[in-house]
Short mmCIF file of C-alpha atoms in Angstrom, two decimals:
data_model
loop_
_atom_site.label_atom_id
_atom_site.label_comp_id
_atom_site.label_asym_id
_atom_site.label_seq_id
_atom_site.Cartn_x
_atom_site.Cartn_y
_atom_site.Cartn_z
CA MET N 1 1.78 65.97 -36.12
CA SER N 2 -0.39 66.26 -33.02
CA VAL N 3 -3.49 65.28 -34.98
CA LEU N 4 -1.72 62.24 -36.41
CA ALA N 5 -0.42 61.26 -32.97
CA ARG N 6 -3.96 61.43 -31.54
CA GLU N 7 -5.28 59.33 -34.41
CA VAL N 8 -2.60 56.67 -33.92
CA ALA N 9 -3.17 56.63 -30.15
CA GLU N 10 -6.91 56.21 -30.71
CA VAL N 11 -6.40 53.31 -33.12
CA ARG N 12 -4.01 51.63 -30.68
CA ARG N 13 -6.53 52.05 -27.87
CA ILE N 14 -9.30 50.52 -29.97
CA ALA N 15 -7.02 47.60 -30.96
CA GLU N 16 -6.12 46.95 -27.32
CA GLU N 17 -9.75 47.06 -26.22
CA ARG N 18 -10.65 44.68 -29.03
CA LEU N 19 -7.85 42.34 -27.93
CA HIS N 20 -9.03 42.38 -24.31
CA ALA N 21 -12.65 41.84 -25.31
CA THR N 22 -11.78 38.98 -27.66
CA VAL N 23 -9.66 37.14 -25.09
CA ALA N 24 -12.22 37.62 -22.32
CA LYS N 25 -15.01 36.42 -24.62
CA GLU N 26 -13.12 33.21 -25.49
CA VAL N 27 -12.41 32.61 -21.79
CA ARG N 28 -16.10 32.90 -20.91
CA ARG N 29 -17.01 30.71 -23.86
CA ALA N 30 -14.67 27.98 -22.63
CA ASP N 31 -15.94 28.18 -19.04
CA ALA N 32 -18.21 30.80 -17.51
CA ALA N 33 -16.56 30.28 -14.12
CA LEU N 34 -12.98 30.61 -15.42
CA PRO N 35 -12.75 34.45 -15.20
CA GLY N 36 -13.73 34.28 -11.52
CA ASP N 37 -11.20 31.52 -10.88
CA LEU N 38 -8.46 33.63 -12.44
CA VAL N 39 -9.40 36.70 -10.41
CA ALA N 40 -9.36 34.57 -7.24
CA THR N 41 -5.60 34.08 -7.70
CA LEU N 42 -5.16 37.77 -6.88
CA LYS N 43 -6.35 37.19 -3.30
CA THR N 44 -3.86 36.57 -0.50
CA PRO N 45 -4.80 33.43 1.44
CA GLU N 46 -5.13 33.75 5.19
CA GLY N 47 -1.81 33.21 6.93
CA HIS N 48 0.22 33.90 3.76
CA ARG N 49 2.23 36.93 2.70
CA TYR N 50 1.68 36.61 -1.02
CA SER N 51 -1.26 36.09 -3.35
CA GLU N 52 -1.67 32.85 -5.26
CA LEU N 53 -0.61 34.62 -8.45
CA GLU N 54 2.61 35.80 -6.80
CA ARG N 55 3.30 32.23 -5.66
CA MET N 56 2.74 30.86 -9.15
CA ARG N 57 4.96 33.53 -10.67
CA ARG N 58 7.90 32.59 -8.40
CA PRO N 59 10.23 29.96 -9.94
CA PRO N 60 11.98 27.42 -7.68
CA THR N 61 15.15 28.84 -6.14
CA ARG N 62 16.57 25.80 -4.28
CA THR N 63 17.80 22.44 -5.51
CA THR N 64 16.18 20.07 -3.02
CA GLY N 65 13.57 17.36 -3.14
CA THR N 66 11.17 19.68 -1.31
CA ALA N 67 11.73 22.40 -3.92
CA MET N 68 11.06 19.84 -6.66
CA LYS N 69 7.82 18.94 -4.92
CA GLY N 70 6.87 22.63 -4.90
CA ALA N 71 7.75 22.97 -8.59
CA LEU N 72 5.51 20.01 -9.48
CA GLN N 73 2.72 21.44 -7.33
CA ARG N 74 3.10 24.74 -9.18
CA VAL N 75 2.75 22.95 -12.52
CA GLU N 76 -0.37 21.16 -11.34
CA ASP N 77 -1.97 24.30 -9.87
CA ILE N 78 -1.51 26.22 -13.14
CA ALA N 79 -2.62 23.26 -15.26
CA ALA N 80 -5.84 23.07 -13.22
CA PHE N 81 -7.13 26.13 -15.10
CA GLN N 82 -7.04 24.08 -18.35
CA LEU N 83 -6.30 27.13 -20.47
CA GLY N 84 -5.70 24.90 -23.48
CA ARG N 85 -9.46 24.84 -24.01
CA VAL N 86 -9.48 28.62 -24.56
CA LYS N 87 -9.33 29.16 -28.33
CA LEU N 88 -6.87 31.99 -28.93
CA ASP N 89 -5.29 30.74 -32.16
CA LYS N 90 -6.59 33.75 -34.15
CA ILE N 91 -4.82 36.24 -31.88
CA PRO N 92 -1.19 37.07 -32.85
CA PRO N 93 1.21 35.36 -30.40
CA ASN N 94 3.28 38.51 -30.03
CA ARG N 95 0.21 40.41 -28.77
CA LEU N 96 -0.45 37.73 -26.15
CA SER N 97 3.24 37.72 -25.18
CA ALA N 98 3.22 41.50 -24.72
CA LEU N 99 0.06 41.22 -22.61
CA ALA N 100 1.67 38.49 -20.50
CA ARG N 101 4.85 40.54 -19.95
CA TYR N 102 2.79 43.49 -18.78
CA GLY N 103 0.80 41.26 -16.43
CA LEU N 104 3.89 39.57 -15.03
CA GLY N 105 5.39 42.94 -14.20
CA THR N 106 2.25 44.21 -12.47
CA LYS N 107 1.54 43.62 -8.78
CA ALA N 108 -1.51 41.59 -7.84
CA ALA N 109 -3.16 44.53 -6.09
CA LYS N 110 -2.99 46.66 -9.22
CA LEU N 111 -4.26 43.82 -11.39
CA GLU N 112 -7.19 43.43 -9.02
CA ARG N 113 -8.11 47.09 -9.54
CA THR N 114 -7.94 46.77 -13.34
CA SER N 115 -11.32 46.96 -15.06
CA GLU N 116 -12.86 44.21 -17.12
CA PRO N 117 -12.34 42.77 -19.72
CA LYS N 118 -8.70 43.87 -19.51
CA ARG N 119 -8.16 42.09 -16.19
CA THR N 120 -9.39 38.73 -17.47
CA ALA N 121 -7.36 39.10 -20.66
CA MET N 122 -4.17 39.90 -18.76
CA LEU N 123 -4.62 37.05 -16.27
CA THR N 124 -5.30 34.62 -19.12
CA ALA N 125 -2.14 35.70 -20.95
CA VAL N 126 -0.11 35.46 -17.73
CA MET N 127 -1.38 31.96 -16.91
CA ARG N 128 -0.80 30.71 -20.44
CA HIS N 129 2.77 31.97 -20.22
CA LEU N 130 3.28 30.43 -16.76
CA GLU N 131 1.82 27.12 -17.93
CA ALA N 132 4.82 26.50 -20.19
CA LYS N 133 7.29 28.32 -17.94
CA ALA N 134 6.40 26.21 -14.88
CA ILE N 135 7.00 22.98 -16.82
CA ASP N 136 10.36 24.25 -18.08
CA ASP N 137 11.35 25.33 -14.55
CA ALA N 138 10.40 21.91 -13.13
CA LEU N 139 12.38 20.06 -15.82
CA ASP N 140 15.41 22.31 -15.33
CA LEU N 141 15.26 21.82 -11.57
CA PHE N 142 14.93 18.06 -12.01
CA GLU N 143 18.02 17.98 -14.23
CA ILE N 144 20.04 20.03 -11.72
CA LEU N 145 18.75 17.96 -8.81
CA MET N 146 19.73 14.69 -10.48
CA ALA N 147 23.15 16.03 -11.43
CA THR N 148 24.14 17.77 -8.19
CA ARG N 149 22.23 16.02 -5.40
CA LEU N 150 22.05 12.49 -6.77
CA ILE N 151 24.71 11.58 -9.34
CA SER N 152 27.51 13.88 -8.14
CA ALA N 153 26.87 13.00 -4.49
CA ALA N 154 26.96 9.28 -5.28
CA LYS N 155 30.21 9.71 -7.20
CA ARG N 156 31.77 11.65 -4.33
CA SER N 157 30.72 8.93 -1.91
CA MET N 158 32.29 6.28 -4.15
CA ASP N 159 35.48 8.27 -4.62
CA LYS N 160 35.78 8.82 -0.87
CA GLU N 161 35.32 5.11 -0.24
CA ARG N 162 37.89 4.17 -2.88
CA LEU N 163 40.40 6.69 -1.51
CA SER N 164 40.02 5.24 1.97
CA THR N 165 41.01 1.79 0.65
CA LEU N 166 43.86 3.07 -1.54
CA PRO N 167 46.70 2.62 1.04
CA GLN N 168 45.58 -0.94 1.72
CA LEU N 169 45.35 -1.67 -2.01
CA GLU N 170 48.78 -0.16 -2.73
CA LYS N 171 50.46 -2.25 -0.03
CA ALA N 172 48.81 -5.48 -1.21
CA SER N 173 49.46 -4.69 -4.88
CA ARG N 174 53.21 -4.13 -4.29
CA LEU N 175 53.49 -7.50 -2.58
CA VAL N 176 51.52 -9.29 -5.30
CA ALA N 177 53.60 -7.58 -7.99
CA ARG N 178 56.91 -8.68 -6.38
CA ALA N 179 55.61 -12.24 -6.08
CA ALA N 180 54.44 -12.17 -9.70
CA VAL N 181 57.93 -11.11 -10.88
CA VAL N 182 59.57 -13.99 -8.97
CA PHE N 183 56.94 -16.43 -10.26
CA ILE N 184 57.49 -15.37 -13.88
CA GLU N 185 61.28 -15.59 -13.52
CA GLU N 186 61.01 -19.12 -12.10
CA LEU N 187 58.73 -20.22 -14.94
CA GLU N 188 61.10 -18.78 -17.55
CA LEU N 189 64.01 -20.60 -15.91
CA ILE N 190 62.09 -23.90 -15.97
CA GLU N 191 61.21 -23.31 -19.63
CA GLN N 192 64.86 -22.62 -20.55
CA THR N 193 66.30 -25.63 -18.70
CA GLY N 194 63.51 -27.98 -19.73
CA CYS N 195 63.31 -29.55 -16.27
CA ASP N 196 60.10 -30.47 -14.46
CA VAL N 197 58.28 -28.02 -12.20
CA ASP N 198 59.48 -28.29 -8.64
CA VAL N 199 56.57 -27.00 -6.56
CA ALA N 200 58.58 -26.93 -3.35
CA ALA N 201 61.36 -24.89 -4.98
CA LEU N 202 58.80 -22.54 -6.50
CA TRP N 203 57.17 -21.95 -3.13
CA ALA N 204 60.58 -21.43 -1.56
CA ALA N 205 61.36 -18.72 -4.12
CA LEU N 206 58.02 -17.02 -3.48
CA GLU N 207 58.43 -17.18 0.28
CA GLU N 208 61.66 -15.22 -0.05
CA VAL N 209 59.39 -12.32 -1.01
CA ALA N 210 56.90 -12.86 1.81
CA PRO N 211 55.39 -15.69 3.84
CA ARG N 212 52.77 -17.81 2.11
CA ALA N 213 49.95 -16.49 4.34
CA ALA N 214 50.91 -12.88 3.56
CA LEU N 215 50.91 -13.58 -0.19
CA SER N 216 47.50 -15.21 0.02
CA SER N 217 46.11 -12.34 2.10
CA ALA N 218 47.48 -9.73 -0.33
CA ALA N 219 45.92 -11.51 -3.30
CA THR N 220 42.57 -11.59 -1.48
CA VAL N 221 42.77 -7.85 -0.78
CA VAL N 222 43.52 -7.05 -4.44
CA VAL N 223 40.65 -9.24 -5.67
CA SER N 224 38.20 -7.61 -3.23
CA LEU N 225 39.20 -4.01 -3.99
CA VAL N 226 39.82 -4.12 -7.75
CA PRO N 227 36.77 -4.46 -10.04
CA GLN N 228 36.69 -7.81 -11.80
CA ASP N 229 35.19 -6.36 -15.00
CA ASP N 230 34.56 -3.02 -16.65
CA ASN N 231 30.96 -2.81 -15.38
CA THR N 232 31.66 -3.35 -11.68
CA ALA N 233 32.36 0.33 -11.00
CA GLU N 234 29.19 1.34 -12.86
CA THR N 235 27.15 -1.16 -10.87
CA ALA N 236 28.61 0.22 -7.64
CA LEU N 237 27.66 3.74 -8.73
CA ARG N 238 24.08 2.67 -9.42
CA SER N 239 23.88 0.99 -6.04
CA ALA N 240 25.10 4.24 -4.46
CA LEU N 241 22.44 6.15 -6.41
CA ALA N 242 19.73 3.84 -5.11
CA LEU N 243 20.88 4.50 -1.55
CA ARG N 244 20.16 8.21 -2.02
CA TYR N 245 16.45 7.50 -2.26
CA ASN N 246 15.60 10.12 0.38
CA THR N 247 16.69 12.84 -2.04
CA VAL N 248 13.86 12.04 -4.47
CA ARG N 249 11.34 10.79 -1.93
CA PRO N 250 9.66 14.18 -1.19
CA PHE N 251 8.34 14.58 -4.73
CA LEU N 252 7.71 10.95 -5.77
CA SER N 253 4.10 10.86 -4.58
CA LEU N 254 3.25 14.19 -6.18
CA LEU N 255 4.94 13.15 -9.41
CA GLY N 256 2.93 9.95 -9.66
CA GLU N 257 -0.34 11.66 -8.81
CA SER N 258 0.22 14.72 -11.01
CA LYS N 259 -2.45 15.18 -13.67
CA ALA N 260 -0.07 17.37 -15.64
CA LEU N 261 2.15 14.40 -16.51
CA ASP N 262 1.30 12.62 -19.75
CA ALA N 263 3.04 10.45 -22.32
CA ALA N 264 3.00 9.51 -25.97
CA PRO N 265 1.87 5.94 -26.79
CA ALA N 266 5.47 4.68 -26.65
CA GLY N 267 5.87 6.06 -23.13
CA ARG N 268 2.62 4.78 -21.61
CA ARG N 269 4.36 1.91 -19.87
CA ILE N 270 6.82 4.29 -18.22
CA LEU N 271 3.99 6.59 -17.19
CA THR N 272 2.15 3.64 -15.61
CA GLY N 273 5.30 2.82 -13.62
CA VAL N 274 5.62 6.42 -12.46
CA GLN N 275 1.97 6.44 -11.39
CA ARG N 276 2.65 3.40 -9.18
CA LEU N 277 5.36 5.25 -7.26
CA PRO N 278 3.04 6.82 -4.63
CA ALA N 279 1.79 3.40 -3.52
CA LEU N 280 5.35 2.06 -3.35
CA ALA N 281 6.54 5.11 -1.41
CA ARG N 282 3.80 4.63 1.21
CA ARG N 283 4.44 0.91 1.69
CA LYS N 284 5.79 -0.25 5.05
CA VAL N 285 8.61 -2.36 3.69
CA GLY N 286 9.38 -3.89 7.08
CA GLU N 287 5.97 -5.56 7.06
CA LYS N 288 5.59 -6.19 3.34
CA PRO N 289 8.84 -6.34 1.33
CA LEU N 290 8.65 -5.64 -2.38
CA LEU N 291 9.05 -8.78 -4.48
CA PRO N 292 10.58 -8.95 -7.98
CA ARG N 293 7.26 -10.04 -9.51
CA GLU N 294 5.73 -6.73 -8.42
CA VAL N 295 8.18 -4.79 -10.58
CA ASP N 296 7.72 -4.32 -14.31
CA GLU N 297 11.03 -5.80 -15.45
CA LYS N 298 10.91 -3.93 -18.76
CA LEU N 299 11.28 -0.68 -16.82
CA VAL N 300 14.57 -1.88 -15.31
CA PRO N 301 17.36 -1.63 -17.93
CA ALA N 302 19.96 -4.41 -18.06
CA HIS N 303 22.68 -2.23 -16.49
CA TRP N 304 20.39 -1.54 -13.50
CA ARG N 305 19.35 -5.13 -12.79
CA LYS N 306 22.22 -6.00 -10.51
CA ALA N 307 21.78 -2.84 -8.47
CA VAL N 308 18.03 -3.45 -8.15
CA TYR N 309 17.81 -7.16 -7.45
CA ALA N 310 21.18 -8.03 -5.85
CA ASN N 311 20.59 -7.08 -2.23
CA ALA N 312 22.06 -9.51 0.29
CA ASP N 313 20.34 -7.77 3.21
CA LEU N 314 16.87 -8.81 2.05
CA PRO N 315 15.13 -12.16 2.66
CA ALA N 316 15.06 -14.66 -0.17
CA GLY N 317 12.93 -13.42 -3.04
CA GLY N 318 13.05 -9.78 -1.93
CA GLY N 319 13.65 -7.19 -4.62
CA GLY N 320 14.84 -4.31 -2.50
CA PRO N 321 11.85 -1.98 -1.95
CA ARG N 322 13.90 1.17 -1.45
CA ARG N 323 16.32 0.31 -4.24
CA VAL N 324 13.52 -0.49 -6.68
CA ARG N 325 11.61 2.68 -5.82
CA GLY N 326 14.68 4.90 -6.18
CA VAL N 327 15.98 3.24 -9.33
CA ARG N 328 12.58 3.08 -10.93
CA ALA N 329 12.07 6.77 -10.20
CA GLY N 330 15.37 7.77 -11.81
CA THR N 331 14.96 5.41 -14.78
CA ALA N 332 11.36 6.32 -15.45
CA LEU N 333 11.94 10.06 -15.18
CA ARG N 334 14.93 10.00 -17.49
CA GLY N 335 12.91 8.09 -20.07
CA ALA N 336 9.58 9.84 -19.64
CA PRO N 337 8.39 12.43 -22.16
CA ALA N 338 8.04 16.00 -21.01
CA PRO N 339 4.74 16.75 -19.21
#
């Protein structure tokens, strides 16, 4: 049994050395400088507590625009190694996964002391794993950020506003309802008797409920507080979303400038819109307002048009720079393919 165990251990050692040598060879073949670049991630930059590898291994832990910016930066930093050019298709994926797990669980200092070619092989496996993991983490964070910090917050703001107007709406609605009952009864009476409509008598009956000015004021309140169609509430929500532009602002520039973001042919137009976001975010809107002709209208869905273009606070012809930037960011990101 001991002889067999030694033989098996020797074969496993040879297989591992062959794996390390093969991976390191393909890395050098892709780029002679790549092994050195990977080893450089084990160094701790001056003024920092962790090595670059430790930073890249850490997933985002907060749901803020700043954290999203960090997640996108992490994606771009890992993508800069361009490990897709390293041809490892002949190596079993489970062997690379095992190598990556071992590397992820090993401290940077120990990895730095590891001999070659094992060190290069382990760092390559780790970075290939992190390349996909960082994208997944960024997408998950974006989904949570949109749901909790943008959509939910806008809904809470709307609900709070509607609750504050509820007493006023209830009072006006009761008065309008009482007047409507009297009005209907008078019309039914006129229909039954077949006599002509007596406007003065009709007003007299209504004024028994409340004075004419109070009735008119109550009707105005109801009209102003109750949506006139089914889409009014949705439009109000989208306007509230656009007002939360500062939530997405920290990562807009990085998103538009990220080289890791790409699109299929059908999504090229959206990608072009996203790439314009940094310039829009830097614009001084007080000096140069954004005009509708500067916006690609096909990137603004029909249900967003009113929220984007209907802004009474802007001069004639203005398209709402902050609204357009915020709405375009949300629309483009929801429609964009994964990086």
